[in-house]
mmCIF file of C-alpha atoms in Angstrom:
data_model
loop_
_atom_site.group_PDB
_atom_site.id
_atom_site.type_symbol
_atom_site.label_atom_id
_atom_site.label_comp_id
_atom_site.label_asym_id
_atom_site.label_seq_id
_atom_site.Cartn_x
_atom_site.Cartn_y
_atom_site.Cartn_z
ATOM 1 C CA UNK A 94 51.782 10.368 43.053
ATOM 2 C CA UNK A 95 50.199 9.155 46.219
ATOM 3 C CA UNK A 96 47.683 6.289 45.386
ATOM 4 C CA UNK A 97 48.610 4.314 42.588
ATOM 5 C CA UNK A 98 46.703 1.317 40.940
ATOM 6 C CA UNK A 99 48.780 -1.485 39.342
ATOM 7 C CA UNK A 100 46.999 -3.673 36.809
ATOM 8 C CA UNK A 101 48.193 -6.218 34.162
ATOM 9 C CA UNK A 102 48.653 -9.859 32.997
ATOM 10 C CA UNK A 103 50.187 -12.413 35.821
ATOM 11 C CA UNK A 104 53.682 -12.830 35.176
ATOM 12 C CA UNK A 105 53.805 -8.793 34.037
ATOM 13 C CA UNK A 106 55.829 -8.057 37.194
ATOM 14 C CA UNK A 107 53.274 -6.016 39.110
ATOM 15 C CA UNK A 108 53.959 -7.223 42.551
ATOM 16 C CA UNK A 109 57.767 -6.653 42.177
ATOM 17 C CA UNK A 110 56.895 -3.124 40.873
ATOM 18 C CA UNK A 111 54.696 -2.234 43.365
ATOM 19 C CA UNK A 112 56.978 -3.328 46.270
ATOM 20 C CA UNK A 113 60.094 -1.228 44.537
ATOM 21 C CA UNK A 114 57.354 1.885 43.916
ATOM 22 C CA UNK A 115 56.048 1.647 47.288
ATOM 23 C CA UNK A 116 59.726 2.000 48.830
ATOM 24 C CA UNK A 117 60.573 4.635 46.949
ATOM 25 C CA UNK A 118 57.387 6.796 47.505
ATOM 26 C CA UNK A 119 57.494 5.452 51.223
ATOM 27 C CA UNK A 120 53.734 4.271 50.729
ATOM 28 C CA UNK A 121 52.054 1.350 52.101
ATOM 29 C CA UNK A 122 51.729 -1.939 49.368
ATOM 30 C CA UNK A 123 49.016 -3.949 49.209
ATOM 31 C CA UNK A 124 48.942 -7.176 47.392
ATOM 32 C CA UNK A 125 45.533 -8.058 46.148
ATOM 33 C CA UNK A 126 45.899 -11.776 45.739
ATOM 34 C CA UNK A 127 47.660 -11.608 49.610
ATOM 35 C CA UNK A 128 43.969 -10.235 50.069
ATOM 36 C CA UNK A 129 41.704 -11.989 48.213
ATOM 37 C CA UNK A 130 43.068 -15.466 48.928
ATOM 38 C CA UNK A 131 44.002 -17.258 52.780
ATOM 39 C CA UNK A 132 47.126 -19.575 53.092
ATOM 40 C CA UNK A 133 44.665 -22.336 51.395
ATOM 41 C CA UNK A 134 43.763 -20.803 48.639
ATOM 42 C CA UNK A 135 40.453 -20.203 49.517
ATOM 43 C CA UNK A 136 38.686 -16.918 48.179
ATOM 44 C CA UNK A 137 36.825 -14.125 50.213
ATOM 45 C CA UNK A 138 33.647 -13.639 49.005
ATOM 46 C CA UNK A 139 33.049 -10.924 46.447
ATOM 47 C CA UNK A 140 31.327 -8.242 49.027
ATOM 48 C CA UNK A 141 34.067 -8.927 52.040
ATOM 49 C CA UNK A 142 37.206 -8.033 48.760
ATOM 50 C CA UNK A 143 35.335 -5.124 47.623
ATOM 51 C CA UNK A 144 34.377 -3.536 51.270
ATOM 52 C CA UNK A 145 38.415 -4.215 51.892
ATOM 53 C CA UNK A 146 39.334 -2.232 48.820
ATOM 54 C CA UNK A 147 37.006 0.618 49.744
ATOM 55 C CA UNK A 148 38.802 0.808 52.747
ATOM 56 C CA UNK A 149 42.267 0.751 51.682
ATOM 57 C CA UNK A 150 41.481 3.169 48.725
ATOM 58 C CA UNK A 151 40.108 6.021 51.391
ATOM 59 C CA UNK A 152 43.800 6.361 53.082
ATOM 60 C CA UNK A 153 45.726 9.224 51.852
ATOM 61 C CA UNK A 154 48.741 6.596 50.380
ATOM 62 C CA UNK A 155 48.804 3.702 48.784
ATOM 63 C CA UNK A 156 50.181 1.319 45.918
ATOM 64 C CA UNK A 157 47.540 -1.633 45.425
ATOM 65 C CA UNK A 158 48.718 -4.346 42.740
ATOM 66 C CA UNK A 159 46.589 -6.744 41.437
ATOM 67 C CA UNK A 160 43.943 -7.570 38.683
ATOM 68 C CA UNK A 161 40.656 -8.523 39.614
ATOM 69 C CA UNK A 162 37.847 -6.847 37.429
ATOM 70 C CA UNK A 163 35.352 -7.340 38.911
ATOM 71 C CA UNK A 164 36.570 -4.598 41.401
ATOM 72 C CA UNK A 165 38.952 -2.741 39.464
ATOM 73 C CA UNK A 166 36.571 0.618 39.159
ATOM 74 C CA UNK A 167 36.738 0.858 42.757
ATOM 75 C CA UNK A 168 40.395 1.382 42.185
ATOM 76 C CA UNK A 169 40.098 3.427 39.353
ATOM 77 C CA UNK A 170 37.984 5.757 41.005
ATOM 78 C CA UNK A 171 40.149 6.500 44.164
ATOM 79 C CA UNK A 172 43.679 6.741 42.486
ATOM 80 C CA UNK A 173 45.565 9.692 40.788
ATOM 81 C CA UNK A 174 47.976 7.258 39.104
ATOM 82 C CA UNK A 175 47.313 3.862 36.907
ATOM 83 C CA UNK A 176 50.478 2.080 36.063
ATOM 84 C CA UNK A 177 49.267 -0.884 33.582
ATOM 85 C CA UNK A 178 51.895 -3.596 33.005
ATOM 86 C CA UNK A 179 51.416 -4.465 29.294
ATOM 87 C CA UNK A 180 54.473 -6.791 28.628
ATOM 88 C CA UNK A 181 54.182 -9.654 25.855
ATOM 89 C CA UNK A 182 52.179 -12.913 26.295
ATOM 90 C CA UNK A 183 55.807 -14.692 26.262
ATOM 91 C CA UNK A 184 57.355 -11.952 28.410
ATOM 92 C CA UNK A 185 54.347 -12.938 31.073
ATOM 93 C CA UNK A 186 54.518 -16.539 30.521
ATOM 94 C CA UNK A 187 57.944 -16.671 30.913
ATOM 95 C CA UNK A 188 57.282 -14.571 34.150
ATOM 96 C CA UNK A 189 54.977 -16.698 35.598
ATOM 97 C CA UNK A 190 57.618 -20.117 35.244
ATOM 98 C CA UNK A 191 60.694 -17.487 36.438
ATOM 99 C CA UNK A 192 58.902 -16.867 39.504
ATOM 100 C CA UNK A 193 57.799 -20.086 40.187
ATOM 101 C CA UNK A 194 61.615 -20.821 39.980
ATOM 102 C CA UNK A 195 63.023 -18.172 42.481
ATOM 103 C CA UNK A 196 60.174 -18.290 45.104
ATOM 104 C CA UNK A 197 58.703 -21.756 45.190
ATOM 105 C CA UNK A 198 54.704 -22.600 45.190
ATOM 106 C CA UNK A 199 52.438 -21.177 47.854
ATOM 107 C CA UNK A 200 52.583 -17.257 49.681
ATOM 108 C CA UNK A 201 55.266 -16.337 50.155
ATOM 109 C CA UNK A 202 53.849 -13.325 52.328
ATOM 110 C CA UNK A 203 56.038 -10.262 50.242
ATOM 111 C CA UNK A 204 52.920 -10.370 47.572
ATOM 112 C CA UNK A 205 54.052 -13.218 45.769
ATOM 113 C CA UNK A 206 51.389 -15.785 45.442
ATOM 114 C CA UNK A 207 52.449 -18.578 43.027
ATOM 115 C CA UNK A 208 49.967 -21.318 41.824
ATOM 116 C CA UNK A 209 50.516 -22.808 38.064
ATOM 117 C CA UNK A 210 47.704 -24.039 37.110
ATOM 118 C CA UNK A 211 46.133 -24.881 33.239
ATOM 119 C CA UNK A 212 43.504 -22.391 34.449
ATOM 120 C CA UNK A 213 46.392 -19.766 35.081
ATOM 121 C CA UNK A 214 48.523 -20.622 32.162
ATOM 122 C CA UNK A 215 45.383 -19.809 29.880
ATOM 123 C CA UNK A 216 44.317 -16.635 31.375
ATOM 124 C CA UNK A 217 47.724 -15.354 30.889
ATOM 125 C CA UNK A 218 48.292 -16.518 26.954
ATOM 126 C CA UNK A 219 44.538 -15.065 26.344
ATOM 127 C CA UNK A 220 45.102 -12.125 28.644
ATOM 128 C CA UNK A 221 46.034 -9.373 25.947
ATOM 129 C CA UNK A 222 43.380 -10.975 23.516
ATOM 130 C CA UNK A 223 40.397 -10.964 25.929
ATOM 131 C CA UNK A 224 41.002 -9.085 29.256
ATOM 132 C CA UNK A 225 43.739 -6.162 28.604
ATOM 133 C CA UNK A 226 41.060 -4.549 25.619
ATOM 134 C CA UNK A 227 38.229 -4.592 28.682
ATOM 135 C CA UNK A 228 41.168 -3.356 30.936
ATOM 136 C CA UNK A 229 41.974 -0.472 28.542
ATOM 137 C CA UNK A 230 38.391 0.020 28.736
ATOM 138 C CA UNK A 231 38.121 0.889 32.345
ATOM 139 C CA UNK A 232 40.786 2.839 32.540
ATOM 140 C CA UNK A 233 39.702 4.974 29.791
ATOM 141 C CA UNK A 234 36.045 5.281 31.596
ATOM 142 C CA UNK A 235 37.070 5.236 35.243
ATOM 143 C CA UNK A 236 40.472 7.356 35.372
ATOM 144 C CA UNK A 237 42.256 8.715 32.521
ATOM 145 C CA UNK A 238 40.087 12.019 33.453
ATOM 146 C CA UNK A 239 41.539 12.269 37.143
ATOM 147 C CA UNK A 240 44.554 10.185 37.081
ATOM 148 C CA UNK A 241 48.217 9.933 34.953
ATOM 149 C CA UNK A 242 48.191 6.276 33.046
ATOM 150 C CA UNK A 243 51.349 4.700 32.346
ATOM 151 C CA UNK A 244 51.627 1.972 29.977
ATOM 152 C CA UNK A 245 54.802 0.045 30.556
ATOM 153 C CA UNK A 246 55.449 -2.710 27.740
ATOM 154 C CA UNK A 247 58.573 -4.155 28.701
ATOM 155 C CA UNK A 248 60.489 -4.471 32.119
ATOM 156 C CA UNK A 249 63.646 -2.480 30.494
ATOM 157 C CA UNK A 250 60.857 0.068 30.415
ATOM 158 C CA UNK A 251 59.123 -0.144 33.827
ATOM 159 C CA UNK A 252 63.243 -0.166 35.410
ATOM 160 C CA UNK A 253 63.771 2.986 33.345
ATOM 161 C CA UNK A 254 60.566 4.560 34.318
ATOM 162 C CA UNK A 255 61.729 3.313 38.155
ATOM 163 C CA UNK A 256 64.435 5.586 38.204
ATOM 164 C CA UNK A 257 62.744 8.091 36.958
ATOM 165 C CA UNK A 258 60.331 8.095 39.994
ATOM 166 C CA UNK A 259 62.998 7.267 42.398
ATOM 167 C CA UNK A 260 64.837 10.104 41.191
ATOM 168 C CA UNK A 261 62.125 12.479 41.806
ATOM 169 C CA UNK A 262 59.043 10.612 43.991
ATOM 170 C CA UNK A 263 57.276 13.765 43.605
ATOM 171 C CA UNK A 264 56.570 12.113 40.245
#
């Protein structure tokens, strides 16, 4: 396991896992949204975020967290290991106001980018409804043919599977 690909709803605990998988492989973690988005909340444009992903996908490690569709086959293309966070609607809601409530509003420059907005609160009820099944999609198209998928569906599950890694990072 050398370049992993982290995808699910906000709230799913991707950033967390990526930080604790990129430890324990001793691999470099990037943050999408710490990409995508400057200390204003203000978006790169479309061709800058993709051009950035090609280039962090062509190093020989990485763990890159982080949603964004419209570039996700760039990821899927370059990794050997998809990890898709596929908790509840209420386990991601409830993630979403949790870490609101331990880190605050704004970056927090560790990959945490929190901003609760109507906008955000609907993507991530509707998230298993409209986006996972085009998600699923992807990874079925892009990678499962080169790459291990993991589906974890609860975060007893992803801290099980955790140790499991960290017990042998060879993975």
């Amino acid at each position: 396991m050398r370049k992993v690909t982290i995808v699910g709803c906000g709230g799913s605990g991707k950033s967390h896992l990526a930080r604790q998988l990129g430890a324990a492989l001793g691999a470099p973690v990037t943050h999408l949204d710490a990409v995508y988005f400057d200390d204003e909340w203000n978006a790169l444009p479309m061709e800058k975020f993709a051009a950035a992903q090609r280039d962090l996908v062509a190093e020989a490690q990485w763990v890159i967290d982080g949603n964004y569709n419209s570039t996700l086959s760039i990821r899927l293309e370059a990794c050997d290991t998809v990890v898709l966070m596929d908790v509840s609607t209420p386990a991601a809601l409830w993630g979403i106001v949790a870490r609101q409530l331990r880190h605050g509003a704004g970056h927090q420059g560790n990959g945490v980018h929190n901003r609760i907005t109507w906008g955000v609160i609907k993507y991530v009820a509707t998230y298993r409804r409209k986006m996972r099944p085009r998600v699923l999609a992807k990874i079925e198209e892009l990678a499962s043919r080169h790459a291990d998928v993991v589906l974890l569906s609860s975060r007893r599950q992803t801290r099980r599977w955790l140790r499991e890694i960290t017990a042998d990072p060879t993975g």
